[in-house]
Amino acid sequence: MARSSTSKPNGDAPGHDDHVLQQYVDTDGHFSMVRNFRLADLVTIMNGVCGSFSIFSSAQYMVTNNDECLWWACALPLAGLMFDFFDGKVARWRKSSSLLGQELDSLADLISFGVAPAVLAFAVGLRTYLDTVCLTGFICCGLARLARFNATVALVPKDAGGKARYFEGLPIPSSLTLVAILSYWARRGWIEGKAGLPGGLVTLWGSSGGRGDIHPVSILFSLWAAAMVSKTLRVPKP
């Protein structure tokens, strides 16, 4: 859920973010960018760390078929959500925010709530050509949704505290619902290599085993993608 400097009650002047970003240009020396990170930025990066480890855990599961790797792949995006929640809290506590932090937040969200769930879905069995088309569309719609948020957050109506009143389209962390569904299927053994995915496999054209094969459940990722980039779907912020 992208952090926005416009929504932080810190009273920063309009040129504050420009001044902060200039520090990254003016500071020389080894690890100068890291030394300019704020505490909230480090919390945000931990979100990306969780998403990255989830991706590697999914890959490790496909190589070893070790169920423990699959459970880590399911659990780590949730840990990423905790860091995603706390980075905003830390920014308000420290009364500090920046455009860099906003961009870091969006990139970390894309890893943890876009790429990681898609790779997890691939690991549990959505591996046909059309399945991967749906998963790629899901990732790209999440990317577009985050970019739109950063570009238009200043235009969304705010409450008295300066907080946006609603999300345009489903926020990308909502993809954890899909992760929860995949986790449930994994627990029941409804995955590739065991009982198979719910709904089975459908061949839309050609022979079985070709590019016309699709698991109907992959369409759920396409519907979620459409909901994320929807302009008319407005989800009230808690």
PDB file of C-alpha atoms in Angstrom:
ATOM      1  CA  MET A   1       0.000   0.000   0.000  1.00  0.00           C
ATOM      2  CA  ALA A   2       1.944   2.964  -1.269  1.00  0.00           C
ATOM      3  CA  ARG A   3       3.234   5.515   1.204  1.00  0.00           C
ATOM      4  CA  SER A   4       2.579   9.044   0.099  1.00  0.00           C
ATOM      5  CA  SER A   5       4.238  12.143   1.411  1.00  0.00           C
ATOM      6  CA  THR A   6       1.055  14.073   0.674  1.00  0.00           C
ATOM      7  CA  SER A   7      -0.876  12.012   3.185  1.00  0.00           C
ATOM      8  CA  LYS A   8       1.525  12.347   6.108  1.00  0.00           C
ATOM      9  CA  PRO A   9       0.546  14.814   8.801  1.00  0.00           C
ATOM     10  CA  ASN A  10       4.068  16.167   9.159  1.00  0.00           C
ATOM     11  CA  GLY A  11       3.563  19.724   7.985  1.00  0.00           C
ATOM     12  CA  ASP A  12       6.381  19.566   5.457  1.00  0.00           C
ATOM     13  CA  ALA A  13       6.727  22.463   3.067  1.00  0.00           C
ATOM     14  CA  PRO A  14       6.028  21.824  -0.632  1.00  0.00           C
ATOM     15  CA  GLY A  15       9.754  21.881  -1.431  1.00  0.00           C
ATOM     16  CA  HIS A  16      10.664  19.491   1.368  1.00  0.00           C
ATOM     17  CA  ASP A  17      10.737  16.382  -0.812  1.00  0.00           C
ATOM     18  CA  ASP A  18      12.895  18.143  -3.391  1.00  0.00           C
ATOM     19  CA  HIS A  19      15.347  19.059  -0.642  1.00  0.00           C
ATOM     20  CA  VAL A  20      15.428  15.460   0.640  1.00  0.00           C
ATOM     21  CA  LEU A  21      15.990  14.007  -2.828  1.00  0.00           C
ATOM     22  CA  GLN A  22      18.796  16.508  -3.425  1.00  0.00           C
ATOM     23  CA  GLN A  23      20.668  14.905  -0.530  1.00  0.00           C
ATOM     24  CA  TYR A  24      21.088  11.775  -2.646  1.00  0.00           C
ATOM     25  CA  VAL A  25      22.677  13.869  -5.391  1.00  0.00           C
ATOM     26  CA  ASP A  26      24.914  16.002  -3.196  1.00  0.00           C
ATOM     27  CA  THR A  27      26.189  13.291  -0.832  1.00  0.00           C
ATOM     28  CA  ASP A  28      29.394  11.611  -1.950  1.00  0.00           C
ATOM     29  CA  GLY A  29      31.230   8.623  -0.568  1.00  0.00           C
ATOM     30  CA  HIS A  30      30.692   4.910  -0.221  1.00  0.00           C
ATOM     31  CA  PHE A  31      27.133   3.766   0.548  1.00  0.00           C
ATOM     32  CA  SER A  32      25.933   7.376   0.448  1.00  0.00           C
ATOM     33  CA  MET A  33      22.424   6.352  -0.606  1.00  0.00           C
ATOM     34  CA  VAL A  34      22.138   3.818   2.205  1.00  0.00           C
ATOM     35  CA  ARG A  35      23.321   6.392   4.734  1.00  0.00           C
ATOM     36  CA  ASN A  36      20.516   8.709   3.601  1.00  0.00           C
ATOM     37  CA  PHE A  37      17.802   6.089   4.118  1.00  0.00           C
ATOM     38  CA  ARG A  38      15.262   6.898   6.781  1.00  0.00           C
ATOM     39  CA  LEU A  39      13.977   4.363   9.298  1.00  0.00           C
ATOM     40  CA  ALA A  40      10.673   4.057   7.424  1.00  0.00           C
ATOM     41  CA  ASP A  41      12.589   3.317   4.206  1.00  0.00           C
ATOM     42  CA  LEU A  42      14.410   0.425   5.877  1.00  0.00           C
ATOM     43  CA  VAL A  43      11.088  -0.990   7.092  1.00  0.00           C
ATOM     44  CA  THR A  44       9.784  -0.729   3.522  1.00  0.00           C
ATOM     45  CA  ILE A  45      12.801  -2.605   2.179  1.00  0.00           C
ATOM     46  CA  MET A  46      12.040  -5.434   4.606  1.00  0.00           C
ATOM     47  CA  ASN A  47       8.709  -5.767   2.794  1.00  0.00           C
ATOM     48  CA  GLY A  48      10.654  -6.346  -0.414  1.00  0.00           C
ATOM     49  CA  VAL A  49      12.943  -8.809   1.384  1.00  0.00           C
ATOM     50  CA  CYS A  50       9.933 -10.891   2.434  1.00  0.00           C
ATOM     51  CA  GLY A  51       8.556 -10.895  -1.102  1.00  0.00           C
ATOM     52  CA  SER A  52      11.925 -11.888  -2.552  1.00  0.00           C
ATOM     53  CA  PHE A  53      12.336 -14.793  -0.134  1.00  0.00           C
ATOM     54  CA  SER A  54       8.801 -15.921  -0.982  1.00  0.00           C
ATOM     55  CA  ILE A  55       9.749 -16.063  -4.674  1.00  0.00           C
ATOM     56  CA  PHE A  56      12.891 -18.081  -3.935  1.00  0.00           C
ATOM     57  CA  SER A  57      10.920 -20.399  -1.644  1.00  0.00           C
ATOM     58  CA  SER A  58       8.452 -21.094  -4.462  1.00  0.00           C
ATOM     59  CA  ALA A  59      11.351 -21.851  -6.789  1.00  0.00           C
ATOM     60  CA  GLN A  60      12.935 -24.100  -4.180  1.00  0.00           C
ATOM     61  CA  TYR A  61       9.652 -25.987  -3.817  1.00  0.00           C
ATOM     62  CA  MET A  62       9.551 -26.677  -7.557  1.00  0.00           C
ATOM     63  CA  VAL A  63      13.120 -27.997  -7.416  1.00  0.00           C
ATOM     64  CA  THR A  64      12.875 -30.095  -4.236  1.00  0.00           C
ATOM     65  CA  ASN A  65       9.118 -30.689  -3.793  1.00  0.00           C
ATOM     66  CA  ASN A  66       9.690 -29.875  -0.115  1.00  0.00           C
ATOM     67  CA  ASP A  67       6.397 -28.784   1.452  1.00  0.00           C
ATOM     68  CA  GLU A  68       8.221 -26.614   3.992  1.00  0.00           C
ATOM     69  CA  CYS A  69       9.411 -24.371   1.158  1.00  0.00           C
ATOM     70  CA  LEU A  70       5.827 -24.033  -0.039  1.00  0.00           C
ATOM     71  CA  TRP A  71       4.622 -22.963   3.399  1.00  0.00           C
ATOM     72  CA  TRP A  72       7.356 -20.329   3.581  1.00  0.00           C
ATOM     73  CA  ALA A  73       6.320 -19.090   0.149  1.00  0.00           C
ATOM     74  CA  CYS A  74       2.748 -18.708   1.421  1.00  0.00           C
ATOM     75  CA  ALA A  75       3.656 -17.083   4.747  1.00  0.00           C
ATOM     76  CA  LEU A  76       6.283 -14.541   3.692  1.00  0.00           C
ATOM     77  CA  PRO A  77       3.927 -12.215   1.729  1.00  0.00           C
ATOM     78  CA  LEU A  78       1.895 -11.891   4.943  1.00  0.00           C
ATOM     79  CA  ALA A  79       5.061 -10.875   6.779  1.00  0.00           C
ATOM     80  CA  GLY A  80       5.594  -8.337   3.999  1.00  0.00           C
ATOM     81  CA  LEU A  81       2.139  -6.908   4.731  1.00  0.00           C
ATOM     82  CA  MET A  82       3.166  -6.323   8.335  1.00  0.00           C
ATOM     83  CA  PHE A  83       6.177  -4.287   7.204  1.00  0.00           C
ATOM     84  CA  ASP A  84       3.979  -2.492   4.654  1.00  0.00           C
ATOM     85  CA  PHE A  85       1.647  -1.502   7.485  1.00  0.00           C
ATOM     86  CA  PHE A  86       4.383  -0.389   9.844  1.00  0.00           C
ATOM     87  CA  ASP A  87       6.390   1.735   7.393  1.00  0.00           C
ATOM     88  CA  GLY A  88       3.597   4.318   7.356  1.00  0.00           C
ATOM     89  CA  LYS A  89       3.359   4.188  11.145  1.00  0.00           C
ATOM     90  CA  VAL A  90       7.099   4.730  11.452  1.00  0.00           C
ATOM     91  CA  ALA A  91       7.009   7.613   8.960  1.00  0.00           C
ATOM     92  CA  ARG A  92       4.296   9.368  10.987  1.00  0.00           C
ATOM     93  CA  TRP A  93       6.080   8.642  14.263  1.00  0.00           C
ATOM     94  CA  ARG A  94       9.343  10.050  12.934  1.00  0.00           C
ATOM     95  CA  LYS A  95       7.500  12.866  11.132  1.00  0.00           C
ATOM     96  CA  SER A  96       9.473  12.081   8.012  1.00  0.00           C
ATOM     97  CA  SER A  97       8.488  11.061   4.516  1.00  0.00           C
ATOM     98  CA  SER A  98       9.852  11.502   1.029  1.00  0.00           C
ATOM     99  CA  LEU A  99       9.159  10.808  -2.615  1.00  0.00           C
ATOM    100  CA  LEU A 100      11.923   8.216  -2.487  1.00  0.00           C
ATOM    101  CA  GLY A 101      10.071   6.411   0.286  1.00  0.00           C
ATOM    102  CA  GLN A 102       6.896   6.451  -1.795  1.00  0.00           C
ATOM    103  CA  GLU A 103       8.686   4.855  -4.748  1.00  0.00           C
ATOM    104  CA  LEU A 104      10.388   2.276  -2.519  1.00  0.00           C
ATOM    105  CA  ASP A 105       7.002   1.362  -1.075  1.00  0.00           C
ATOM    106  CA  SER A 106       5.467   0.788  -4.513  1.00  0.00           C
ATOM    107  CA  LEU A 107       8.387  -1.339  -5.710  1.00  0.00           C
ATOM    108  CA  ALA A 108       8.339  -3.452  -2.539  1.00  0.00           C
ATOM    109  CA  ASP A 109       4.571  -3.920  -2.895  1.00  0.00           C
ATOM    110  CA  LEU A 110       5.010  -5.097  -6.470  1.00  0.00           C
ATOM    111  CA  ILE A 111       7.467  -7.769  -5.315  1.00  0.00           C
ATOM    112  CA  SER A 112       5.503  -8.998  -2.283  1.00  0.00           C
ATOM    113  CA  PHE A 113       1.934  -8.671  -3.552  1.00  0.00           C
ATOM    114  CA  GLY A 114       2.384  -8.931  -7.317  1.00  0.00           C
ATOM    115  CA  VAL A 115       5.315 -11.112  -8.330  1.00  0.00           C
ATOM    116  CA  ALA A 116       5.423 -13.375  -5.254  1.00  0.00           C
ATOM    117  CA  PRO A 117       1.728 -14.480  -5.442  1.00  0.00           C
ATOM    118  CA  ALA A 118       2.062 -15.081  -9.199  1.00  0.00           C
ATOM    119  CA  VAL A 119       5.179 -17.234  -8.756  1.00  0.00           C
ATOM    120  CA  LEU A 120       3.452 -19.091  -5.911  1.00  0.00           C
ATOM    121  CA  ALA A 121       0.504 -19.813  -8.223  1.00  0.00           C
ATOM    122  CA  PHE A 122       2.934 -21.106 -10.838  1.00  0.00           C
ATOM    123  CA  ALA A 123       4.567 -23.327  -8.230  1.00  0.00           C
ATOM    124  CA  VAL A 124       1.294 -24.946  -7.154  1.00  0.00           C
ATOM    125  CA  GLY A 125       0.303 -25.775 -10.712  1.00  0.00           C
ATOM    126  CA  LEU A 126      -0.711 -22.827 -12.915  1.00  0.00           C
ATOM    127  CA  ARG A 127       2.002 -23.642 -15.440  1.00  0.00           C
ATOM    128  CA  THR A 128       0.364 -23.808 -18.872  1.00  0.00           C
ATOM    129  CA  TYR A 129       0.963 -21.114 -21.475  1.00  0.00           C
ATOM    130  CA  LEU A 130      -2.459 -19.526 -20.916  1.00  0.00           C
ATOM    131  CA  ASP A 131      -2.007 -19.763 -17.146  1.00  0.00           C
ATOM    132  CA  THR A 132       1.194 -17.746 -17.425  1.00  0.00           C
ATOM    133  CA  VAL A 133      -0.581 -15.200 -19.642  1.00  0.00           C
ATOM    134  CA  CYS A 134      -3.102 -14.669 -16.833  1.00  0.00           C
ATOM    135  CA  LEU A 135      -0.355 -14.445 -14.211  1.00  0.00           C
ATOM    136  CA  THR A 136       1.664 -11.997 -16.311  1.00  0.00           C
ATOM    137  CA  GLY A 137      -1.423  -9.843 -16.766  1.00  0.00           C
ATOM    138  CA  PHE A 138      -1.928  -9.925 -13.003  1.00  0.00           C
ATOM    139  CA  ILE A 139       1.612  -8.673 -12.352  1.00  0.00           C
ATOM    140  CA  CYS A 140       1.406  -5.954 -15.006  1.00  0.00           C
ATOM    141  CA  CYS A 141      -1.962  -4.708 -13.748  1.00  0.00           C
ATOM    142  CA  GLY A 142      -0.505  -4.525 -10.250  1.00  0.00           C
ATOM    143  CA  LEU A 143       2.383  -2.502 -11.665  1.00  0.00           C
ATOM    144  CA  ALA A 144      -0.009  -0.160 -13.477  1.00  0.00           C
ATOM    145  CA  ARG A 145      -2.171   0.195 -10.388  1.00  0.00           C
ATOM    146  CA  LEU A 146       0.784   1.259  -8.246  1.00  0.00           C
ATOM    147  CA  ALA A 147       1.971   3.729 -10.879  1.00  0.00           C
ATOM    148  CA  ARG A 148      -1.522   5.233 -11.117  1.00  0.00           C
ATOM    149  CA  PHE A 149      -1.676   5.580  -7.347  1.00  0.00           C
ATOM    150  CA  ASN A 150       1.593   7.489  -7.223  1.00  0.00           C
ATOM    151  CA  ALA A 151       0.521   9.752 -10.077  1.00  0.00           C
ATOM    152  CA  THR A 152      -2.998  10.518  -8.842  1.00  0.00           C
ATOM    153  CA  VAL A 153      -2.870  10.224  -5.047  1.00  0.00           C
ATOM    154  CA  ALA A 154      -2.871  14.020  -4.699  1.00  0.00           C
ATOM    155  CA  LEU A 155      -6.172  14.171  -6.598  1.00  0.00           C
ATOM    156  CA  VAL A 156      -8.069  11.660  -4.457  1.00  0.00           C
ATOM    157  CA  PRO A 157     -10.419  13.373  -1.937  1.00  0.00           C
ATOM    158  CA  LYS A 158      -8.952  13.534   1.560  1.00  0.00           C
ATOM    159  CA  ASP A 159     -10.486  13.585   5.021  1.00  0.00           C
ATOM    160  CA  ALA A 160      -9.732  16.215   7.665  1.00  0.00           C
ATOM    161  CA  GLY A 161      -6.508  14.425   8.594  1.00  0.00           C
ATOM    162  CA  GLY A 162      -5.218  14.473   5.011  1.00  0.00           C
ATOM    163  CA  LYS A 163      -5.824  10.748   4.452  1.00  0.00           C
ATOM    164  CA  ALA A 164      -7.319   9.558   1.153  1.00  0.00           C
ATOM    165  CA  ARG A 165     -10.933   8.490   1.596  1.00  0.00           C
ATOM    166  CA  TYR A 166     -10.833   5.538  -0.777  1.00  0.00           C
ATOM    167  CA  PHE A 167      -8.730   3.412  -3.096  1.00  0.00           C
ATOM    168  CA  GLU A 168      -9.347   3.515  -6.831  1.00  0.00           C
ATOM    169  CA  GLY A 169      -9.480  -0.181  -7.648  1.00  0.00           C
ATOM    170  CA  LEU A 170      -8.421  -2.974  -5.325  1.00  0.00           C
ATOM    171  CA  PRO A 171      -5.162  -2.154  -3.533  1.00  0.00           C
ATOM    172  CA  ILE A 172      -2.442  -4.602  -4.500  1.00  0.00           C
ATOM    173  CA  PRO A 173      -2.028  -6.029  -0.942  1.00  0.00           C
ATOM    174  CA  SER A 174      -5.526  -7.473  -1.414  1.00  0.00           C
ATOM    175  CA  SER A 175      -3.798 -10.182  -3.472  1.00  0.00           C
ATOM    176  CA  LEU A 176      -3.060 -11.854  -0.146  1.00  0.00           C
ATOM    177  CA  THR A 177      -6.615 -13.187  -0.487  1.00  0.00           C
ATOM    178  CA  LEU A 178      -5.361 -15.176  -3.474  1.00  0.00           C
ATOM    179  CA  VAL A 179      -2.365 -16.327  -1.433  1.00  0.00           C
ATOM    180  CA  ALA A 180      -4.756 -17.511   1.289  1.00  0.00           C
ATOM    181  CA  ILE A 181      -6.761 -19.489  -1.289  1.00  0.00           C
ATOM    182  CA  LEU A 182      -3.592 -21.085  -2.664  1.00  0.00           C
ATOM    183  CA  SER A 183      -2.476 -21.900   0.890  1.00  0.00           C
ATOM    184  CA  TYR A 184      -5.791 -23.623   1.581  1.00  0.00           C
ATOM    185  CA  TRP A 185      -5.505 -25.673  -1.603  1.00  0.00           C
ATOM    186  CA  ALA A 186      -1.952 -26.635  -0.676  1.00  0.00           C
ATOM    187  CA  ARG A 187      -3.099 -27.753   2.744  1.00  0.00           C
ATOM    188  CA  ARG A 188      -5.815 -29.910   1.209  1.00  0.00           C
ATOM    189  CA  GLY A 189      -3.430 -31.295  -1.383  1.00  0.00           C
ATOM    190  CA  TRP A 190      -5.293 -29.666  -4.287  1.00  0.00           C
ATOM    191  CA  ILE A 191      -2.118 -28.759  -6.167  1.00  0.00           C
ATOM    192  CA  GLU A 192       0.056 -30.067  -8.993  1.00  0.00           C
ATOM    193  CA  GLY A 193       1.697 -33.374  -8.116  1.00  0.00           C
ATOM    194  CA  LYS A 194      -1.000 -34.315  -5.601  1.00  0.00           C
ATOM    195  CA  ALA A 195      -4.789 -34.233  -6.109  1.00  0.00           C
ATOM    196  CA  GLY A 196      -4.576 -31.529  -8.767  1.00  0.00           C
ATOM    197  CA  LEU A 197      -6.004 -28.026  -8.875  1.00  0.00           C
ATOM    198  CA  PRO A 198      -9.771 -27.467  -8.420  1.00  0.00           C
ATOM    199  CA  GLY A 199     -11.540 -27.267 -11.767  1.00  0.00           C
ATOM    200  CA  GLY A 200      -8.964 -29.401 -13.490  1.00  0.00           C
ATOM    201  CA  LEU A 201      -7.479 -28.587 -16.886  1.00  0.00           C
ATOM    202  CA  VAL A 202      -9.422 -27.413 -19.941  1.00  0.00           C
ATOM    203  CA  THR A 203      -8.185 -27.493 -23.543  1.00  0.00           C
ATOM    204  CA  LEU A 204      -9.542 -24.492 -25.452  1.00  0.00           C
ATOM    205  CA  TRP A 205      -7.922 -25.401 -28.780  1.00  0.00           C
ATOM    206  CA  GLY A 206      -5.498 -27.910 -30.212  1.00  0.00           C
ATOM    207  CA  SER A 207      -4.518 -31.107 -28.491  1.00  0.00           C
ATOM    208  CA  SER A 208      -4.102 -31.668 -24.784  1.00  0.00           C
ATOM    209  CA  GLY A 209      -0.691 -30.578 -23.545  1.00  0.00           C
ATOM    210  CA  GLY A 210      -0.458 -27.724 -26.043  1.00  0.00           C
ATOM    211  CA  ARG A 211      -0.782 -23.968 -25.760  1.00  0.00           C
ATOM    212  CA  GLY A 212      -4.568 -24.179 -25.621  1.00  0.00           C
ATOM    213  CA  ASP A 213      -4.572 -25.709 -22.132  1.00  0.00           C
ATOM    214  CA  ILE A 214      -5.699 -23.605 -19.186  1.00  0.00           C
ATOM    215  CA  HIS A 215      -6.657 -24.177 -15.568  1.00  0.00           C
ATOM    216  CA  PRO A 216      -9.984 -22.347 -15.125  1.00  0.00           C
ATOM    217  CA  VAL A 217      -8.886 -21.114 -11.677  1.00  0.00           C
ATOM    218  CA  SER A 218      -6.218 -18.953 -13.366  1.00  0.00           C
ATOM    219  CA  ILE A 219      -9.061 -16.717 -14.547  1.00  0.00           C
ATOM    220  CA  LEU A 220      -9.411 -15.645 -10.911  1.00  0.00           C
ATOM    221  CA  PHE A 221      -6.056 -13.870 -11.256  1.00  0.00           C
ATOM    222  CA  SER A 222      -7.311 -12.112 -14.402  1.00  0.00           C
ATOM    223  CA  LEU A 223     -10.445 -10.912 -12.607  1.00  0.00           C
ATOM    224  CA  TRP A 224      -8.344  -9.674  -9.693  1.00  0.00           C
ATOM    225  CA  ALA A 225      -6.087  -7.848 -12.150  1.00  0.00           C
ATOM    226  CA  ALA A 226      -9.081  -6.110 -13.725  1.00  0.00           C
ATOM    227  CA  ALA A 227     -10.355  -5.074 -10.285  1.00  0.00           C
ATOM    228  CA  MET A 228      -6.967  -3.552  -9.391  1.00  0.00           C
ATOM    229  CA  VAL A 229      -6.898  -1.239 -12.419  1.00  0.00           C
ATOM    230  CA  SER A 230     -10.613  -0.402 -12.307  1.00  0.00           C
ATOM    231  CA  LYS A 231     -11.342   3.330 -12.248  1.00  0.00           C
ATOM    232  CA  THR A 232     -14.934   2.967 -11.064  1.00  0.00           C
ATOM    233  CA  LEU A 233     -14.326   0.509  -8.212  1.00  0.00           C
ATOM    234  CA  ARG A 234     -13.769   2.573  -5.080  1.00  0.00           C
ATOM    235  CA  VAL A 235     -12.750   0.756  -1.919  1.00  0.00           C
ATOM    236  CA  PRO A 236     -13.162   2.820   1.296  1.00  0.00           C
ATOM    237  CA  LYS A 237      -9.960   3.151   3.285  1.00  0.00           C
ATOM    238  CA  PRO A 238     -10.105   1.814   6.859  1.00  0.00           C
TER     239      PRO A 238
END
